[in-house]
Amino acid sequence: MSESPVIVWFTHDLRLADNAALVKAVETCRPILPVYILDDETPGDWAMGGATRWWLEQSLHALDTAIAEKGGRLCLRRGGSLDVLKALAGETAAHAIYFSRNHAPWSGKLEQDIASWCRENGIECKRFAGYLLHDPENIRTGAGDPYKVYTPFSKACFATEPFREPRAVPDNMQFWLGGIAKDDIADWKLYDGKPDWASQFAERWTPGEAGARDKLERFIAEAVGDYKDDRDRPDLFATSRLSPHLHFGEISPHQCWHATRHAMADGRRNVDRGAEHFLKELLWREFSYHLLHHWPDLMSEPFRPEFADFPWSDDDDALNAWQRGDTGYPIVDAGMRELWATGWMHNRVRMIAASFLIKDLLVPWQRGEAWFWDTLVDADIGSNSASWQWVAGCGADAAPYFRIFNPVLQGEKFDPDGAYVRRWVPELKRLPPAFIHKPWEAPALVLKDAGVVLGKTYPKPMVDHGKARDAALAAYQKIRKSA
Ligand SMILES: Cc1cc2nc3c(=O)[nH]c(=O)nc-3n(C[C@H](O)[C@H](O)[C@H](O)COP(=O)(O)OP(=O)(O)OC[C@H]3O[C@@H](n4cnc5c(N)ncnc54)[C@H](O)[C@@H]3O)c2cc1C
């Protein structure tokens, strides 16, 4: 019988570097049993969506390979996390259970239950930070309240620098190699490829720690300097595309922060402006989790309660056209098709597409949130719910409801040549830039030359934006009067 192991329970920290739970487990000089649990007991509608299940499968393969290179194996089990940990602790006579803290509203209770059970059974239990830069409890206003506004929140975060060095991968890991049952990931059927709707994901993404590191390095080397100027341009490689890697914890926010600060300290020309802005964007992720921590209903209930009475028009046909990318507004359709094909959408286009659903079609923001939950590879309870509420105007520090994105002007401003639309809406690709964002205004001859027949090869606009805007503002007046 081998020595009692420390169970290292991997959750949203699918990496070996900068992983405090792993480092501290190695420091005990006991063998380690790395474990991942597919927990089917996630409450409500928040079980993993299709795109994140695709990612998880790849990411677990990558983690298992990285652990195997160090001489161990990742133990996979399915079931309620507490029950599985109890069983594993019994089967291995575990000395301890170490894990990284999670920030879903239900995680705190689960983690407390695990700690209590460990205490009662003489097993050491330790929980470590790492998913966020700051503990959401620790960032408070002068009056001791949670923040509701991003700018002072971000200033408070900047004020608590310097940040620590990321932790290296421990080089002396010993693994517990006793014989216990392990699940085969194929049996979990996370993604069965029938139909193979995610066939393009693998061309775009390399899930796992190495893929995350490459993304960060490439972004810092090639794009961070121009980030402030270009980050709103979906037609350029101007943002990091780190969001799914951060969501699964294949890279920590500390590693991203540290690499950015390093590039700034290196004194490379023109890096500072863009890099500083990138740090601020990382703090939007922190702000989302700060809000979720203090307002755990954020995923389903409007932060501003008067929006509970908003007169939505819950139209399934409208929702379906938006989901398919068939609204007749090219920038919206390009975004929705990029999302379907790649599991990701550029932030500016997320804002435009979400605004269109909520304000032009008056579909409740929760339905858009649910679609993103299912289709985004970075679907994340903190960032997704806070962002949808932000666009809907019902969130903390949200854009005012009456600021309604005009999809044509947004397209012309942020995709000036139409390259992004041409890529994702190829039936419009021969339209000249002057009409690419408003094909219905193109003269008949221009449409004919471009091979576009509105209503046939590409839809006519499903609503008139001007009228839809008026209807949205009228709907908003109703809740303003009742507030
Ligand atoms: C309607 C809507 C839904 C969204 N849903 C999600 C989601 O489910 N998961 C998710 O990670 N992001 C979400 N976002 C935020 C943002 O769009 C993505 O984080 C960003 O597009 C990811 O691309 P990137 O990694 O290239 O970002 P970069 O611009 O390179 O930013 C770096 C990192 O900062 C964080 N970040 C940047 N912008 C934001 C933001 N506005 N809010 C929170 N974090 C941010 C992300 O972790 C991102 O990876 C949503 C935004 C909108 C408008």
Coordinates of C-alpha atoms and ligand atoms in Angstrom, one line a residue:
M1 CA 0.0 0.0 0.0
S2 CA 1.5 3.4 -1.0
E3 CA 1.7 6.4 1.4
S4 CA -1.5 8.4 1.9
P5 CA -1.8 10.8 -0.9
V6 CA -2.8 14.4 -1.2
I7 CA -5.8 14.6 -3.5
V8 CA -5.4 17.6 -5.8
W9 CA -8.8 18.3 -7.1
F10 CA -8.6 20.2 -10.4
T11 CA -11.7 22.3 -11.2
H12 CA -11.3 25.7 -13.1
D13 CA -7.5 25.5 -12.8
L14 CA -6.6 23.0 -15.6
R15 CA -2.9 23.8 -15.5
L16 CA 0.3 22.8 -13.7
A17 CA 2.0 26.3 -13.7
D18 CA 0.9 28.9 -11.2
N19 CA -1.3 26.4 -9.4
A20 CA -1.1 27.0 -5.6
A21 CA -3.0 23.8 -4.7
L22 CA -0.5 21.7 -6.7
V23 CA 2.6 23.6 -5.3
K24 CA 1.5 23.2 -1.7
A25 CA 0.6 19.6 -2.2
V26 CA 4.1 18.9 -3.6
E27 CA 5.6 20.7 -0.5
T28 CA 4.0 18.1 1.8
C29 CA 6.4 15.6 0.2
R30 CA 3.5 13.1 0.0
P31 CA 2.4 11.5 -3.3
I32 CA -0.2 13.4 -5.3
L33 CA -3.4 12.1 -6.7
P34 CA -4.6 14.5 -9.4
V35 CA -8.4 14.3 -9.9
Y36 CA -11.0 15.9 -12.2
I37 CA -14.7 15.4 -11.4
L38 CA -17.5 15.9 -13.9
D39 CA -20.1 17.2 -11.6
D40 CA -23.6 16.6 -12.8
E41 CA -25.2 18.4 -9.9
T42 CA -24.8 21.9 -11.2
P43 CA -28.0 23.8 -10.2
G44 CA -30.6 25.3 -12.4
D45 CA -29.8 25.9 -16.1
W46 CA -26.1 26.2 -15.5
A47 CA -24.8 22.8 -16.5
M48 CA -22.0 23.2 -19.1
G49 CA -23.1 24.2 -22.6
G50 CA -22.2 22.4 -25.8
A51 CA -19.1 24.5 -26.7
T52 CA -17.6 24.4 -23.2
R53 CA -18.1 20.6 -23.2
W54 CA -16.1 20.4 -26.4
W55 CA -13.4 22.5 -24.9
L56 CA -13.3 20.5 -21.6
E57 CA -12.7 17.2 -23.4
Q58 CA -9.7 18.7 -25.2
S59 CA -8.4 20.4 -22.1
L60 CA -8.6 17.3 -20.0
H61 CA -6.6 15.4 -22.6
A62 CA -3.9 18.1 -22.5
L63 CA -3.8 18.1 -18.7
D64 CA -3.6 14.3 -18.6
T65 CA -0.7 14.4 -21.1
A66 CA 1.1 17.1 -19.1
I67 CA 0.7 15.0 -15.9
A68 CA 1.8 11.8 -17.7
E69 CA 5.0 13.5 -18.8
K70 CA 5.7 14.0 -15.2
G71 CA 5.0 10.4 -14.3
G72 CA 1.4 10.5 -13.1
R73 CA -2.1 10.1 -14.5
L74 CA -5.2 12.2 -14.1
C75 CA -8.0 10.4 -12.3
L76 CA -11.4 11.1 -13.9
R77 CA -14.6 10.5 -12.0
R78 CA -18.2 11.5 -12.6
G79 CA -20.8 12.5 -9.9
G80 CA -21.5 14.9 -7.1
S81 CA -18.1 16.4 -6.2
L82 CA -18.5 15.8 -2.4
D83 CA -19.6 12.2 -2.9
V84 CA -16.7 11.5 -5.3
L85 CA -14.1 13.1 -3.0
K86 CA -15.5 11.1 -0.1
A87 CA -15.2 7.9 -2.1
L88 CA -11.7 8.7 -3.3
A89 CA -10.5 9.7 0.1
G90 CA -11.8 6.4 1.4
E91 CA -10.3 4.3 -1.4
T92 CA -6.8 5.9 -1.1
A93 CA -6.8 6.6 2.7
A94 CA -6.0 10.2 1.6
H95 CA -4.1 12.5 3.9
A96 CA -5.5 15.7 2.4
I97 CA -7.6 17.3 -0.3
Y98 CA -6.3 20.5 -1.9
F99 CA -8.1 22.6 -4.5
S100 CA -8.5 26.0 -6.0
R101 CA -11.4 28.1 -4.9
N102 CA -14.3 28.5 -7.3
H103 CA -16.6 31.5 -7.6
A104 CA -19.9 30.2 -8.8
P105 CA -22.7 31.1 -6.4
W106 CA -23.1 27.5 -5.3
S107 CA -19.4 26.8 -4.9
G108 CA -19.0 28.3 -1.5
K109 CA -21.5 25.9 0.1
L110 CA -20.0 22.9 -1.6
E111 CA -16.5 23.9 -0.6
Q112 CA -17.6 24.4 3.0
D113 CA -19.3 21.0 3.0
I114 CA -16.1 19.4 1.8
A115 CA -14.1 21.2 4.5
S116 CA -16.6 20.1 7.2
W117 CA -16.5 16.5 6.0
C118 CA -12.7 16.5 6.0
R119 CA -12.6 18.0 9.5
E120 CA -14.9 15.3 10.8
N121 CA -12.8 12.6 9.2
G122 CA -9.4 13.8 10.2
I123 CA -8.4 14.7 6.6
E124 CA -6.6 18.0 5.9
C125 CA -8.5 20.3 3.5
K126 CA -7.0 23.4 2.0
R127 CA -8.5 25.8 -0.5
F128 CA -6.3 28.2 -2.5
A129 CA -7.0 31.4 -4.5
G130 CA -6.0 31.7 -8.2
Y131 CA -9.0 32.1 -10.4
L132 CA -9.1 35.8 -9.7
L133 CA -6.5 38.5 -9.0
H134 CA -8.4 39.7 -6.0
D135 CA -10.7 38.1 -3.5
P136 CA -14.1 39.7 -4.2
E137 CA -14.5 40.2 -0.4
N138 CA -11.4 42.3 -0.1
I139 CA -12.1 45.0 -2.6
R140 CA -14.5 47.4 -0.9
T141 CA -15.4 51.1 -1.1
G142 CA -14.3 53.4 1.7
A143 CA -17.7 52.8 3.4
G144 CA -17.0 49.0 3.3
D145 CA -19.5 48.2 0.6
P146 CA -19.0 46.2 -2.6
Y147 CA -18.4 48.3 -5.7
K148 CA -21.2 48.9 -8.2
V149 CA -19.2 51.1 -10.6
Y150 CA -16.2 49.8 -12.6
T151 CA -13.8 52.8 -12.6
P152 CA -13.4 53.1 -8.8
F153 CA -13.3 49.3 -8.6
S154 CA -10.5 49.1 -11.1
K155 CA -8.6 52.0 -9.3
A156 CA -8.9 50.0 -6.0
C157 CA -7.5 47.0 -7.8
F158 CA -4.6 48.9 -9.3
A159 CA -3.9 50.4 -5.8
T160 CA -3.2 46.9 -4.4
E161 CA -0.3 46.2 -6.7
P162 CA 2.4 44.8 -6.9
F163 CA 1.2 41.4 -7.9
R164 CA 3.3 38.3 -7.1
E165 CA 5.4 36.3 -9.5
P166 CA 3.6 33.3 -11.0
R167 CA 4.5 30.0 -9.5
A168 CA 6.6 27.6 -11.7
V169 CA 5.5 24.0 -12.4
P170 CA 6.8 22.0 -9.5
D171 CA 9.7 19.9 -10.8
N172 CA 9.7 17.2 -8.1
M173 CA 6.2 15.8 -8.3
Q174 CA 5.6 12.3 -6.9
F175 CA 2.4 10.7 -7.9
W176 CA 0.2 8.2 -6.0
L177 CA 0.0 5.2 -8.4
G178 CA -2.3 2.8 -6.5
G179 CA -4.9 1.0 -8.4
I180 CA -8.3 2.7 -8.3
A181 CA -11.1 2.9 -10.8
K182 CA -10.9 5.8 -13.2
D183 CA -13.5 6.8 -15.8
D184 CA -12.6 6.8 -19.5
I185 CA -13.3 10.3 -20.8
A186 CA -14.9 8.8 -24.0
D187 CA -17.7 7.4 -21.8
W188 CA -18.6 10.9 -20.7
K189 CA -19.6 11.7 -24.2
L190 CA -18.8 15.4 -23.7
Y191 CA -18.9 15.9 -27.5
D192 CA -19.9 13.1 -29.7
G193 CA -19.5 14.9 -33.0
K194 CA -22.9 13.8 -34.3
P195 CA -23.6 16.2 -36.0
D196 CA -20.1 17.6 -36.0
W197 CA -21.2 21.2 -35.4
A198 CA -17.8 22.1 -33.8
S199 CA -15.8 20.9 -36.7
Q200 CA -14.0 24.3 -37.2
F201 CA -13.2 24.7 -33.5
A202 CA -10.0 22.7 -33.7
E203 CA -8.6 24.9 -36.5
R204 CA -9.0 28.0 -34.3
W205 CA -8.2 26.7 -30.8
T206 CA -5.6 24.7 -29.0
P207 CA -7.2 24.0 -25.6
G208 CA -4.8 23.3 -22.7
E209 CA -2.0 25.0 -20.9
A210 CA 0.5 25.1 -23.8
G211 CA -2.1 26.6 -26.2
A212 CA -2.9 29.3 -23.6
R213 CA 0.8 30.1 -23.1
D214 CA 1.3 30.4 -26.8
K215 CA -1.7 32.7 -27.2
L216 CA -0.4 35.0 -24.4
E217 CA 3.1 35.1 -25.8
R218 CA 1.9 35.9 -29.3
F219 CA -0.4 38.6 -28.1
I220 CA 2.2 40.3 -26.0
A221 CA 4.8 40.1 -28.9
E222 CA 2.5 41.2 -31.7
A223 CA -0.6 43.0 -30.5
V224 CA -0.6 44.4 -27.0
G225 CA 1.0 47.7 -28.0
D226 CA -1.9 48.5 -30.3
Y227 CA -4.6 47.0 -28.1
K228 CA -6.1 50.3 -27.0
D229 CA -6.5 51.6 -30.5
D230 CA -7.5 48.4 -32.3
R231 CA -9.3 46.2 -29.7
D232 CA -12.7 47.3 -31.1
R233 CA -11.9 46.1 -34.6
P234 CA -13.2 42.6 -35.3
D235 CA -11.5 42.5 -38.7
L236 CA -8.0 42.6 -37.0
F237 CA -6.0 40.3 -34.7
A238 CA -6.1 42.9 -31.9
T239 CA -7.3 41.1 -28.8
S240 CA -5.7 38.2 -27.0
R241 CA -8.4 35.4 -27.5
L242 CA -7.4 34.2 -24.0
S243 CA -11.0 34.1 -22.6
P244 CA -11.6 30.4 -22.9
H245 CA -8.2 29.6 -21.5
L246 CA -8.9 31.9 -18.6
H247 CA -12.3 30.4 -18.1
F248 CA -10.9 26.9 -17.8
G249 CA -7.9 28.1 -15.8
E250 CA -5.4 26.9 -18.3
I251 CA -3.6 30.2 -17.6
S252 CA -4.1 32.3 -14.5
P253 CA -4.9 36.0 -14.5
H254 CA -1.7 36.5 -12.5
Q255 CA 0.3 35.0 -15.4
C256 CA -1.4 37.4 -17.9
W257 CA -1.0 40.4 -15.6
H258 CA 2.7 39.5 -14.9
A259 CA 3.6 39.0 -18.6
T260 CA 1.9 42.3 -19.5
R261 CA 3.8 44.2 -16.7
H262 CA 7.0 42.5 -17.8
A263 CA 6.5 43.8 -21.4
M264 CA 5.9 47.3 -20.0
A265 CA 9.0 47.1 -17.8
D266 CA 11.1 45.9 -20.8
G267 CA 10.6 49.4 -22.1
R268 CA 9.5 48.2 -25.6
R269 CA 8.4 51.2 -27.5
N270 CA 4.7 51.9 -27.7
V271 CA 3.7 49.0 -25.4
D272 CA 2.6 50.9 -22.4
R273 CA -0.6 52.5 -23.7
G274 CA -2.0 49.3 -25.0
A275 CA -0.8 47.2 -22.2
E276 CA -2.3 49.4 -19.5
H277 CA -5.6 49.1 -21.3
F278 CA -5.3 45.3 -21.5
L279 CA -4.8 45.2 -17.7
K280 CA -8.0 47.3 -17.4
E281 CA -9.8 44.7 -19.5
L282 CA -8.6 41.9 -17.2
L283 CA -10.2 43.9 -14.4
W284 CA -13.6 43.8 -16.2
R285 CA -13.4 40.1 -15.6
E286 CA -12.7 40.7 -11.9
F287 CA -15.5 43.2 -11.7
S288 CA -17.9 40.7 -13.2
Y289 CA -17.0 38.2 -10.4
H290 CA -17.1 40.9 -7.8
L291 CA -20.7 41.6 -8.8
L292 CA -21.6 37.9 -9.0
H293 CA -20.1 37.3 -5.5
H294 CA -22.1 40.1 -3.9
W295 CA -25.3 39.7 -6.0
P296 CA -25.5 35.9 -6.6
D297 CA -28.8 36.3 -8.6
L298 CA -26.9 38.2 -11.3
M299 CA -27.2 35.3 -13.7
S300 CA -31.0 35.4 -13.9
E301 CA -32.4 38.5 -12.2
P302 CA -31.9 42.1 -13.3
F303 CA -29.5 44.0 -11.1
R304 CA -31.8 47.0 -11.3
P305 CA -35.1 45.5 -10.1
E306 CA -37.4 47.8 -12.1
F307 CA -36.3 45.8 -15.2
A308 CA -38.2 42.8 -13.9
D309 CA -41.4 44.5 -15.3
F310 CA -39.9 45.3 -18.7
P311 CA -42.5 44.6 -21.4
W312 CA -40.4 42.1 -23.4
S313 CA -41.8 40.5 -26.6
D314 CA -40.7 36.9 -26.2
D315 CA -40.7 36.0 -29.9
D316 CA -39.2 32.6 -30.7
D317 CA -39.0 33.3 -34.5
A318 CA -37.1 36.5 -33.8
L319 CA -34.7 34.6 -31.5
N320 CA -34.2 31.9 -34.0
A321 CA -33.3 34.3 -36.8
W322 CA -30.8 36.0 -34.5
Q323 CA -29.3 32.7 -33.5
R324 CA -28.9 31.6 -37.1
G325 CA -27.4 34.9 -38.2
D326 CA -30.3 35.7 -40.5
T327 CA -31.4 39.1 -39.2
G328 CA -30.5 41.0 -42.4
Y329 CA -28.1 43.2 -40.5
P330 CA -24.7 42.1 -41.7
I331 CA -22.6 42.9 -38.7
V332 CA -25.0 41.1 -36.4
D333 CA -25.2 38.1 -38.7
A334 CA -21.4 38.0 -39.1
G335 CA -21.1 37.9 -35.3
M336 CA -23.7 35.2 -34.8
R337 CA -22.1 33.0 -37.5
E338 CA -18.6 33.5 -36.2
L339 CA -20.0 32.4 -32.8
W340 CA -21.5 29.2 -34.3
A341 CA -18.5 28.4 -36.4
T342 CA -15.8 29.1 -33.8
G343 CA -17.4 29.2 -30.4
W344 CA -16.2 32.8 -29.9
M345 CA -17.2 36.3 -31.0
H346 CA -15.3 39.6 -30.8
N347 CA -16.3 41.7 -27.9
R348 CA -17.5 44.7 -29.9
V349 CA -19.7 42.4 -32.0
R350 CA -21.0 40.7 -28.9
M351 CA -22.2 44.1 -27.7
I352 CA -23.8 44.9 -31.1
A353 CA -25.5 41.5 -31.4
A354 CA -26.7 41.5 -27.8
S355 CA -28.1 45.0 -28.2
F356 CA -29.9 44.0 -31.4
L357 CA -31.6 41.1 -29.6
I358 CA -32.6 43.0 -26.6
K359 CA -33.4 46.4 -28.0
D360 CA -34.3 45.9 -31.7
L361 CA -36.1 42.6 -31.1
L362 CA -37.1 43.1 -27.5
V363 CA -36.3 39.5 -26.6
P364 CA -35.4 39.2 -22.9
W365 CA -31.6 39.3 -22.3
Q366 CA -31.8 36.0 -20.4
R367 CA -32.5 34.2 -23.7
G368 CA -29.5 35.7 -25.4
E369 CA -27.4 34.9 -22.3
A370 CA -28.6 31.2 -22.5
W371 CA -27.7 31.0 -26.2
F372 CA -24.2 32.4 -25.5
W373 CA -24.0 29.9 -22.6
D374 CA -24.5 27.0 -24.9
T375 CA -22.4 28.2 -27.9
L376 CA -19.4 30.2 -26.4
V377 CA -16.2 28.3 -25.7
D378 CA -15.6 31.0 -23.0
A379 CA -19.1 30.8 -21.5
D380 CA -18.5 32.0 -18.0
I381 CA -21.1 32.7 -15.4
G382 CA -19.5 35.9 -14.1
S383 CA -18.6 37.6 -17.4
N384 CA -21.6 36.4 -19.4
S385 CA -24.3 37.5 -16.9
A386 CA -22.6 40.8 -16.1
S387 CA -22.1 41.6 -19.8
W388 CA -25.6 40.7 -20.8
Q389 CA -27.0 42.9 -18.0
W390 CA -24.6 45.6 -19.0
V391 CA -25.9 45.7 -22.6
A392 CA -29.5 45.4 -21.5
G393 CA -29.1 48.5 -19.3
C394 CA -30.2 46.7 -16.2
G395 CA -26.8 45.8 -14.8
A396 CA -24.4 47.6 -12.4
D397 CA -22.7 50.5 -14.1
A398 CA -24.5 49.5 -17.3
A399 CA -24.8 51.5 -20.5
P400 CA -28.0 53.5 -20.1
Y401 CA -30.9 51.7 -21.7
F402 CA -31.6 54.5 -24.1
R403 CA -28.1 54.2 -25.7
I404 CA -29.1 51.9 -28.4
F405 CA -26.5 50.6 -30.8
N406 CA -27.2 51.3 -34.5
P407 CA -25.9 48.2 -36.2
V408 CA -25.1 50.0 -39.5
L409 CA -23.1 52.8 -37.9
Q410 CA -21.3 50.3 -35.6
G411 CA -20.4 48.2 -38.6
E412 CA -19.1 51.1 -40.6
K413 CA -17.1 52.4 -37.7
F414 CA -15.5 49.2 -36.5
D415 CA -15.4 47.1 -39.7
P416 CA -14.7 50.0 -42.1
D417 CA -13.9 48.0 -45.2
G418 CA -16.3 45.2 -44.4
A419 CA -13.6 42.6 -44.2
Y420 CA -15.2 41.0 -41.1
V421 CA -18.6 40.8 -42.7
R422 CA -17.2 39.4 -46.0
R423 CA -15.5 36.6 -44.0
W424 CA -18.6 35.5 -42.1
V425 CA -21.4 36.4 -44.5
P426 CA -19.8 35.3 -47.8
E427 CA -23.0 35.9 -49.8
L428 CA -22.3 39.6 -49.4
K429 CA -18.6 39.5 -50.2
R430 CA -18.8 41.2 -53.6
L431 CA -20.7 44.2 -52.3
P432 CA -18.6 47.4 -52.2
P433 CA -17.7 48.9 -48.8
A434 CA -20.3 51.6 -49.1
F435 CA -23.1 49.0 -48.9
I436 CA -21.6 46.1 -47.1
H437 CA -23.3 47.2 -43.8
K438 CA -26.6 48.2 -45.5
P439 CA -27.2 46.1 -48.6
W440 CA -30.9 47.3 -48.7
E441 CA -29.6 50.7 -49.7
A442 CA -27.5 49.4 -52.6
P443 CA -28.8 50.3 -56.1
A444 CA -30.3 47.4 -58.1
L445 CA -27.3 47.3 -60.4
V446 CA -24.8 47.1 -57.5
L447 CA -26.8 44.2 -56.0
K448 CA -26.9 42.4 -59.3
D449 CA -23.1 42.8 -59.9
A450 CA -22.5 41.5 -56.4
G451 CA -24.8 38.5 -57.0
V452 CA -27.1 39.6 -54.1
V453 CA -30.8 39.1 -54.2
L454 CA -32.3 40.5 -51.0
G455 CA -34.9 38.1 -49.5
K456 CA -33.3 35.3 -51.5
T457 CA -29.5 35.0 -51.2
Y458 CA -29.5 37.2 -48.1
P459 CA -32.4 38.3 -45.9
K460 CA -34.0 41.7 -45.9
P461 CA -33.7 43.5 -42.5
M462 CA -36.1 41.7 -40.2
V463 CA -36.9 45.0 -38.5
D464 CA -36.5 48.7 -39.4
H465 CA -33.9 49.8 -36.9
G466 CA -35.4 53.3 -36.5
K467 CA -38.8 52.0 -35.7
A468 CA -37.4 49.3 -33.5
R469 CA -35.5 51.9 -31.6
D470 CA -38.6 54.0 -31.0
A471 CA -40.5 50.9 -29.8
A472 CA -37.6 50.0 -27.4
L473 CA -37.6 53.5 -26.0
A474 CA -41.4 53.4 -25.5
A475 CA -41.1 50.1 -23.7
Y476 CA -38.4 51.6 -21.5
Q477 CA -40.7 54.6 -20.6
K478 CA -43.2 52.1 -19.2
I479 CA -40.8 50.8 -16.5
R480 CA -39.4 54.3 -15.9
K481 CA -42.9 55.5 -15.1
S482 CA -43.6 52.6 -12.8
A483 CA -40.2 52.8 -11.1
Ligands
LIG1 C1 -23.1 40.0 -24.3 C2 -21.7 39.6 -23.9 C3 -21.4 38.4 -23.3 C4 -20.1 38.0 -22.9 N1 -19.9 36.8 -22.4 C5 -18.7 36.4 -22.0 C6 -18.4 35.1 -21.4 O1 -19.3 34.3 -21.3 N2 -17.1 34.8 -21.1 C7 -16.1 35.8 -21.2 O2 -15.0 35.4 -20.8 N3 -16.4 37.0 -21.6 C8 -17.6 37.4 -22.0 N4 -17.8 38.6 -22.5 C9 -16.7 39.6 -22.4 C10 -15.8 39.8 -23.6 O3 -16.6 39.9 -24.8 C11 -14.8 38.6 -23.8 O4 -14.2 38.4 -22.5 C12 -13.8 38.9 -24.8 O5 -14.4 39.2 -26.1 C13 -12.8 37.8 -25.0 O6 -11.9 38.0 -26.0 P1 -10.4 38.2 -25.7 O7 -9.9 37.1 -24.8 O8 -9.7 38.4 -27.0 O9 -10.4 39.5 -24.9 P2 -9.3 40.6 -24.6 O10 -9.8 41.9 -25.1 O11 -8.0 40.1 -25.0 O12 -9.3 40.7 -23.0 C14 -8.5 39.9 -22.1 C15 -9.4 39.2 -21.1 O13 -10.0 40.2 -20.3 C16 -11.3 39.7 -20.0 N5 -12.3 40.6 -20.5 C17 -12.2 41.4 -21.6 N6 -13.3 42.2 -21.7 C18 -14.2 41.8 -20.8 C19 -15.5 42.1 -20.4 N7 -16.2 43.1 -21.1 N8 -16.1 41.5 -19.4 C20 -15.4 40.6 -18.7 N9 -14.2 40.2 -19.0 C21 -13.5 40.8 -20.0 C22 -11.5 38.3 -20.6 O14 -11.1 37.3 -19.7 C23 -10.5 38.4 -21.8 O15 -10.0 37.1 -22.2 C24 -19.1 39.0 -23.0 C25 -19.4 40.3 -23.5 C26 -20.6 40.6 -24.0 C27 -20.9 41.9 -24.5

